[in-house]
JSON list of C-alpha atoms in Angstrom, two decimals:
[
{"chain": "A", "resi": 446, "resn": "MET", "atom": "CA", "xyz": [97.08, 94.66, 71.24]},
{"chain": "A", "resi": 447, "resn": "GLY", "atom": "CA", "xyz": [97.08, 90.67, 72.39]},
{"chain": "A", "resi": 448, "resn": "PHE", "atom": "CA", "xyz": [100.16, 90.62, 73.80]},
{"chain": "A", "resi": 449, "resn": "LEU", "atom": "CA", "xyz": [100.19, 93.41, 75.78]},
{"chain": "A", "resi": 450, "resn": "GLY", "atom": "CA", "xyz": [96.93, 91.98, 77.04]},
{"chain": "A", "resi": 451, "resn": "LEU", "atom": "CA", "xyz": [98.66, 88.65, 77.52]},
{"chain": "A", "resi": 452, "resn": "PHE", "atom": "CA", "xyz": [101.37, 90.54, 79.40]},
{"chain": "A", "resi": 453, "resn": "ASP", "atom": "CA", "xyz": [99.13, 93.04, 81.49]},
{"chain": "A", "resi": 454, "resn": "ALA", "atom": "CA", "xyz": [97.26, 89.51, 82.47]},
{"chain": "A", "resi": 455, "resn": "GLY", "atom": "CA", "xyz": [100.14, 87.46, 83.63]},
{"chain": "A", "resi": 456, "resn": "LEU", "atom": "CA", "xyz": [101.36, 90.52, 85.76]},
{"chain": "A", "resi": 457, "resn": "PHE", "atom": "CA", "xyz": [98.57, 90.97, 87.52]},
{"chain": "A", "resi": 458, "resn": "ALA", "atom": "CA", "xyz": [97.81, 86.48, 88.06]},
{"chain": "A", "resi": 459, "resn": "ALA", "atom": "CA", "xyz": [101.34, 86.90, 89.44]},
{"chain": "A", "resi": 460, "resn": "GLN", "atom": "CA", "xyz": [100.75, 89.89, 91.83]},
{"chain": "A", "resi": 461, "resn": "VAL", "atom": "CA", "xyz": [98.08, 88.47, 93.20]},
{"chain": "A", "resi": 462, "resn": "ALA", "atom": "CA", "xyz": [99.66, 85.09, 93.73]},
{"chain": "A", "resi": 463, "resn": "ASN", "atom": "CA", "xyz": [102.38, 87.10, 95.48]},
{"chain": "A", "resi": 464, "resn": "GLN", "atom": "CA", "xyz": [99.87, 89.35, 97.61]},
{"chain": "A", "resi": 465, "resn": "SER", "atom": "CA", "xyz": [97.95, 85.74, 98.97]},
{"chain": "A", "resi": 466, "resn": "THR", "atom": "CA", "xyz": [101.20, 84.27, 99.53]},
{"chain": "A", "resi": 467, "resn": "VAL", "atom": "CA", "xyz": [102.16, 87.75, 102.14]},
{"chain": "A", "resi": 468, "resn": "LEU", "atom": "CA", "xyz": [98.66, 87.56, 103.25]},
{"chain": "A", "resi": 469, "resn": "ALA", "atom": "CA", "xyz": [98.66, 83.87, 104.27]},
{"chain": "A", "resi": 470, "resn": "ILE", "atom": "CA", "xyz": [101.58, 84.69, 106.84]},
{"chain": "A", "resi": 471, "resn": "ASP", "atom": "CA", "xyz": [99.50, 85.64, 109.76]},
{"chain": "A", "resi": 472, "resn": "PRO", "atom": "CA", "xyz": [95.47, 86.04, 108.28]},
{"chain": "A", "resi": 473, "resn": "ALA", "atom": "CA", "xyz": [95.08, 88.42, 112.08]},
{"chain": "A", "resi": 474, "resn": "ALA", "atom": "CA", "xyz": [96.95, 90.90, 109.84]},
{"chain": "A", "resi": 475, "resn": "THR", "atom": "CA", "xyz": [96.62, 90.98, 106.15]},
{"chain": "A", "resi": 476, "resn": "ALA", "atom": "CA", "xyz": [96.02, 95.31, 106.30]},
{"chain": "A", "resi": 477, "resn": "ARG", "atom": "CA", "xyz": [99.20, 95.50, 107.75]},
{"chain": "A", "resi": 478, "resn": "PHE", "atom": "CA", "xyz": [100.77, 93.09, 105.38]},
{"chain": "A", "resi": 479, "resn": "ASN", "atom": "CA", "xyz": [98.98, 94.30, 102.45]},
{"chain": "A", "resi": 480, "resn": "SER", "atom": "CA", "xyz": [100.14, 98.38, 103.57]},
{"chain": "A", "resi": 481, "resn": "ALA", "atom": "CA", "xyz": [103.84, 96.47, 103.63]},
{"chain": "A", "resi": 482, "resn": "TYR", "atom": "CA", "xyz": [103.53, 94.44, 100.62]},
{"chain": "A", "resi": 483, "resn": "MET", "atom": "CA", "xyz": [101.70, 97.27, 98.31]},
{"chain": "A", "resi": 484, "resn": "LEU", "atom": "CA", "xyz": [104.96, 99.86, 99.45]},
{"chain": "A", "resi": 485, "resn": "VAL", "atom": "CA", "xyz": [107.60, 97.23, 98.93]},
{"chain": "A", "resi": 486, "resn": "TYR", "atom": "CA", "xyz": [105.49, 96.30, 95.21]},
{"chain": "A", "resi": 487, "resn": "PHE", "atom": "CA", "xyz": [105.34, 100.50, 94.45]},
{"chain": "A", "resi": 488, "resn": "VAL", "atom": "CA", "xyz": [108.92, 101.15, 95.25]},
{"chain": "A", "resi": 489, "resn": "GLY", "atom": "CA", "xyz": [110.52, 98.53, 93.86]},
{"chain": "A", "resi": 490, "resn": "GLY", "atom": "CA", "xyz": [108.58, 99.05, 90.73]},
{"chain": "A", "resi": 491, "resn": "SER", "atom": "CA", "xyz": [109.76, 102.81, 90.98]},
{"chain": "A", "resi": 492, "resn": "ALA", "atom": "CA", "xyz": [113.26, 102.43, 91.35]},
{"chain": "A", "resi": 493, "resn": "GLY", "atom": "CA", "xyz": [113.36, 99.19, 88.43]},
{"chain": "A", "resi": 494, "resn": "THR", "atom": "CA", "xyz": [112.12, 101.49, 86.08]},
{"chain": "A", "resi": 495, "resn": "ALA", "atom": "CA", "xyz": [114.17, 104.60, 87.09]},
{"chain": "A", "resi": 496, "resn": "LEU", "atom": "CA", "xyz": [117.26, 102.19, 86.96]},
{"chain": "A", "resi": 497, "resn": "GLY", "atom": "CA", "xyz": [116.17, 101.05, 84.20]},
{"chain": "A", "resi": 498, "resn": "ALA", "atom": "CA", "xyz": [115.98, 104.39, 81.99]},
{"chain": "A", "resi": 499, "resn": "ALA", "atom": "CA", "xyz": [119.50, 105.02, 83.91]},
{"chain": "A", "resi": 500, "resn": "ALA", "atom": "CA", "xyz": [121.02, 101.48, 82.50]},
{"chain": "A", "resi": 501, "resn": "VAL", "atom": "CA", "xyz": [119.63, 101.92, 78.98]},
{"chain": "A", "resi": 502, "resn": "SER", "atom": "CA", "xyz": [121.39, 105.54, 78.70]},
{"chain": "A", "resi": 503, "resn": "TRP", "atom": "CA", "xyz": [124.33, 104.80, 80.68]},
{"chain": "A", "resi": 504, "resn": "PHE", "atom": "CA", "xyz": [125.11, 101.01, 78.86]},
{"chain": "A", "resi": 505, "resn": "GLY", "atom": "CA", "xyz": [122.98, 100.96, 76.04]},
{"chain": "A", "resi": 506, "resn": "TRP", "atom": "CA", "xyz": [119.87, 98.62, 75.41]},
{"chain": "A", "resi": 507, "resn": "ALA", "atom": "CA", "xyz": [122.33, 95.42, 74.76]},
{"chain": "A", "resi": 508, "resn": "VAL", "atom": "CA", "xyz": [123.95, 95.86, 78.19]},
{"chain": "A", "resi": 509, "resn": "THR", "atom": "CA", "xyz": [120.66, 96.36, 79.71]},
{"chain": "A", "resi": 510, "resn": "ALA", "atom": "CA", "xyz": [119.22, 93.89, 78.48]},
{"chain": "A", "resi": 511, "resn": "PHE", "atom": "CA", "xyz": [122.33, 91.71, 79.39]},
{"chain": "A", "resi": 512, "resn": "ILE", "atom": "CA", "xyz": [122.23, 92.72, 83.15]},
{"chain": "A", "resi": 513, "resn": "ALA", "atom": "CA", "xyz": [118.39, 91.96, 83.73]},
{"chain": "A", "resi": 514, "resn": "ALA", "atom": "CA", "xyz": [118.66, 88.62, 82.32]},
{"chain": "A", "resi": 515, "resn": "GLY", "atom": "CA", "xyz": [122.07, 87.94, 84.46]},
{"chain": "A", "resi": 516, "resn": "VAL", "atom": "CA", "xyz": [119.33, 89.25, 87.49]},
{"chain": "A", "resi": 517, "resn": "ILE", "atom": "CA", "xyz": [116.91, 86.41, 86.27]},
{"chain": "A", "resi": 518, "resn": "VAL", "atom": "CA", "xyz": [119.60, 83.90, 86.10]},
{"chain": "A", "resi": 519, "resn": "VAL", "atom": "CA", "xyz": [120.74, 84.73, 89.54]},
{"chain": "A", "resi": 520, "resn": "ALA", "atom": "CA", "xyz": [117.00, 85.09, 91.22]},
{"chain": "A", "resi": 521, "resn": "ALA", "atom": "CA", "xyz": [116.49, 81.50, 89.73]},
{"chain": "A", "resi": 522, "resn": "ALA", "atom": "CA", "xyz": [119.25, 79.85, 91.12]},
{"chain": "A", "resi": 523, "resn": "ILE", "atom": "CA", "xyz": [118.57, 81.23, 94.67]},
{"chain": "A", "resi": 524, "resn": "THR", "atom": "CA", "xyz": [115.01, 79.99, 94.37]},
{"chain": "A", "resi": 525, "resn": "VAL", "atom": "CA", "xyz": [116.32, 76.46, 92.83]},
{"chain": "A", "resi": 526, "resn": "SER", "atom": "CA", "xyz": [118.47, 76.20, 95.75]},
{"chain": "A", "resi": 527, "resn": "VAL", "atom": "CA", "xyz": [115.96, 77.25, 98.63]},
{"chain": "A", "resi": 528, "resn": "ARG", "atom": "CA", "xyz": [113.38, 74.98, 97.39]},
{"chain": "A", "resi": 529, "resn": "ALA", "atom": "CA", "xyz": [115.91, 72.41, 97.41]},
{"chain": "A", "resi": 530, "resn": "ALA", "atom": "CA", "xyz": [116.56, 73.40, 100.73]},
{"chain": "A", "resi": 531, "resn": "ARG", "atom": "CA", "xyz": [113.36, 72.66, 102.37]},
{"chain": "A", "resi": 532, "resn": "ALA", "atom": "CA", "xyz": [112.65, 68.92, 100.83]}
]
């Protein structure tokens, strides 16, 4: 149970950090930005859950995990290249 609590705390911390970043875009429009952020967060989570379950059904667990790892690597590469371009 300790791992699940730690995992949940990490997800919550990431959400708060992302939400703070989004709300800092325009402090005068926090309600609109928060609504948009939460909508995208919910839709993305729902779509990810649906596609993840379908991928396991179609391809099996190992291929689905490999696809997820590949997407994480691509996201990390994009993040690194954007940060390098800003610096």
